[in-house]
Amino acid sequence: MRTYIGRQQAISAADFAELALGTPVELWLGVEGESDEERAAREDAARDILADNPNFPDDLVRIAAQVIEENPDLFDVSPLARPARRRTARRGVAA
């Protein structure tokens, strides 16, 4: 099954998020190992986007709420069985 946002195909979850947001996810979250200069430039770009689109955060929350409402199974969590603890004899203690 293929997923499209507009005319763009979303191949991965990152593609889907980028197409849904209209910006790369890394713009908001950063990337591991980025320099202080890269971080400052990224934050400047994010501020510009927010200044041009003041409703962006509200729209994002609305989209997230809609996705959660339409896909409640996303949060179906099943506890994993814990492995049985192995008992080991302590030194100096008779078993």
mmCIF file of C-alpha atoms in Angstrom:
data_model
loop_
_atom_site.group_PDB
_atom_site.id
_atom_site.type_symbol
_atom_site.label_atom_id
_atom_site.label_comp_id
_atom_site.label_asym_id
_atom_site.label_seq_id
_atom_site.Cartn_x
_atom_site.Cartn_y
_atom_site.Cartn_z
ATOM 1 C CA MET A 1 0.000 0.000 0.000
ATOM 2 C CA ARG A 2 1.287 3.450 -0.849
ATOM 3 C CA THR A 3 0.652 6.611 1.128
ATOM 4 C CA TYR A 4 0.500 10.009 -0.516
ATOM 5 C CA ILE A 5 0.329 13.498 0.899
ATOM 6 C CA GLY A 6 -0.882 15.598 -1.979
ATOM 7 C CA ARG A 7 1.129 14.319 -4.928
ATOM 8 C CA GLN A 8 4.140 13.249 -2.861
ATOM 9 C CA GLN A 9 4.604 9.655 -1.773
ATOM 10 C CA ALA A 10 5.545 9.100 1.853
ATOM 11 C CA ILE A 11 7.869 6.108 2.017
ATOM 12 C CA SER A 12 8.857 6.323 5.673
ATOM 13 C CA ALA A 13 7.422 7.765 8.861
ATOM 14 C CA ALA A 14 9.895 10.647 8.542
ATOM 15 C CA ASP A 15 8.634 11.342 4.998
ATOM 16 C CA PHE A 16 5.047 11.317 6.230
ATOM 17 C CA ALA A 17 5.837 13.744 9.066
ATOM 18 C CA GLU A 18 7.782 16.056 6.754
ATOM 19 C CA LEU A 19 5.037 16.119 4.148
ATOM 20 C CA ALA A 20 2.336 16.613 6.769
ATOM 21 C CA LEU A 21 4.235 19.429 8.470
ATOM 22 C CA GLY A 22 5.545 21.017 5.296
ATOM 23 C CA THR A 23 8.975 21.212 6.915
ATOM 24 C CA PRO A 24 11.660 18.669 7.740
ATOM 25 C CA VAL A 25 11.284 17.180 11.216
ATOM 26 C CA GLU A 26 14.972 17.912 11.841
ATOM 27 C CA LEU A 27 14.192 21.628 11.650
ATOM 28 C CA TRP A 28 12.236 21.343 14.889
ATOM 29 C CA LEU A 29 14.101 18.546 16.641
ATOM 30 C CA GLY A 30 17.656 19.132 15.494
ATOM 31 C CA VAL A 31 20.166 16.498 14.548
ATOM 32 C CA GLU A 32 22.708 14.680 16.618
ATOM 33 C CA GLY A 33 26.120 16.273 16.520
ATOM 34 C CA GLU A 34 25.039 19.624 15.112
ATOM 35 C CA SER A 35 27.360 22.520 15.870
ATOM 36 C CA ASP A 36 26.316 25.624 17.792
ATOM 37 C CA GLU A 37 26.332 27.530 14.503
ATOM 38 C CA GLU A 38 24.108 24.937 12.800
ATOM 39 C CA ARG A 39 21.728 24.940 15.766
ATOM 40 C CA ALA A 40 21.486 28.742 15.717
ATOM 41 C CA ALA A 41 20.738 28.739 11.973
ATOM 42 C CA ARG A 42 18.114 26.007 12.406
ATOM 43 C CA GLU A 43 16.427 27.881 15.240
ATOM 44 C CA ASP A 44 16.450 31.117 13.196
ATOM 45 C CA ALA A 45 14.730 29.315 10.325
ATOM 46 C CA ALA A 46 12.155 27.841 12.702
ATOM 47 C CA ARG A 47 11.455 31.268 14.194
ATOM 48 C CA ASP A 48 10.940 32.686 10.686
ATOM 49 C CA ILE A 49 8.470 29.916 9.849
ATOM 50 C CA LEU A 50 6.561 30.508 13.075
ATOM 51 C CA ALA A 51 6.505 34.271 12.445
ATOM 52 C CA ASP A 52 5.072 33.687 8.953
ATOM 53 C CA ASN A 53 2.609 31.049 10.220
ATOM 54 C CA PRO A 54 1.477 31.974 13.746
ATOM 55 C CA ASN A 55 -1.197 29.234 13.709
ATOM 56 C CA PHE A 56 1.344 26.504 12.920
ATOM 57 C CA PRO A 57 1.579 25.131 16.498
ATOM 58 C CA ASP A 58 -2.218 25.027 16.847
ATOM 59 C CA ASP A 59 -2.570 23.370 13.449
ATOM 60 C CA LEU A 60 0.044 20.792 14.403
ATOM 61 C CA VAL A 61 -1.749 19.930 17.639
ATOM 62 C CA ARG A 62 -5.052 19.668 15.733
ATOM 63 C CA ILE A 63 -3.450 17.304 13.181
ATOM 64 C CA ALA A 64 -1.933 15.155 15.946
ATOM 65 C CA ALA A 65 -5.271 14.967 17.768
ATOM 66 C CA GLN A 66 -7.014 13.965 14.547
ATOM 67 C CA VAL A 67 -4.474 11.218 13.847
ATOM 68 C CA ILE A 68 -4.858 9.881 17.390
ATOM 69 C CA GLU A 69 -8.652 9.980 17.157
ATOM 70 C CA GLU A 70 -8.688 8.184 13.814
ATOM 71 C CA ASN A 71 -6.048 5.612 14.846
ATOM 72 C CA PRO A 72 -6.587 4.701 18.507
ATOM 73 C CA ASP A 73 -4.682 1.459 17.957
ATOM 74 C CA LEU A 74 -1.463 3.484 17.714
ATOM 75 C CA PHE A 75 -1.401 3.476 21.475
ATOM 76 C CA ASP A 76 -2.349 -0.134 22.107
ATOM 77 C CA VAL A 77 0.470 -1.170 24.365
ATOM 78 C CA SER A 78 0.934 -4.706 25.594
ATOM 79 C CA PRO A 79 3.157 -5.284 28.586
ATOM 80 C CA LEU A 80 6.079 -7.540 27.867
ATOM 81 C CA ALA A 81 6.624 -10.579 30.046
ATOM 82 C CA ARG A 82 9.617 -10.151 32.288
ATOM 83 C CA PRO A 83 12.112 -12.938 32.143
ATOM 84 C CA ALA A 84 12.332 -15.032 35.313
ATOM 85 C CA ARG A 85 15.170 -13.948 37.546
ATOM 86 C CA ARG A 86 17.976 -16.358 37.827
ATOM 87 C CA ARG A 87 18.899 -17.120 41.355
ATOM 88 C CA THR A 88 22.570 -17.310 42.023
ATOM 89 C CA ALA A 89 24.184 -18.643 45.149
ATOM 90 C CA ARG A 90 25.937 -15.984 47.164
ATOM 91 C CA ARG A 91 29.460 -16.564 48.313
ATOM 92 C CA GLY A 92 29.692 -17.880 51.830
ATOM 93 C CA VAL A 93 26.016 -18.794 51.999
ATOM 94 C CA ALA A 94 24.951 -22.427 51.918
ATOM 95 C CA ALA A 95 22.460 -23.169 49.198
#
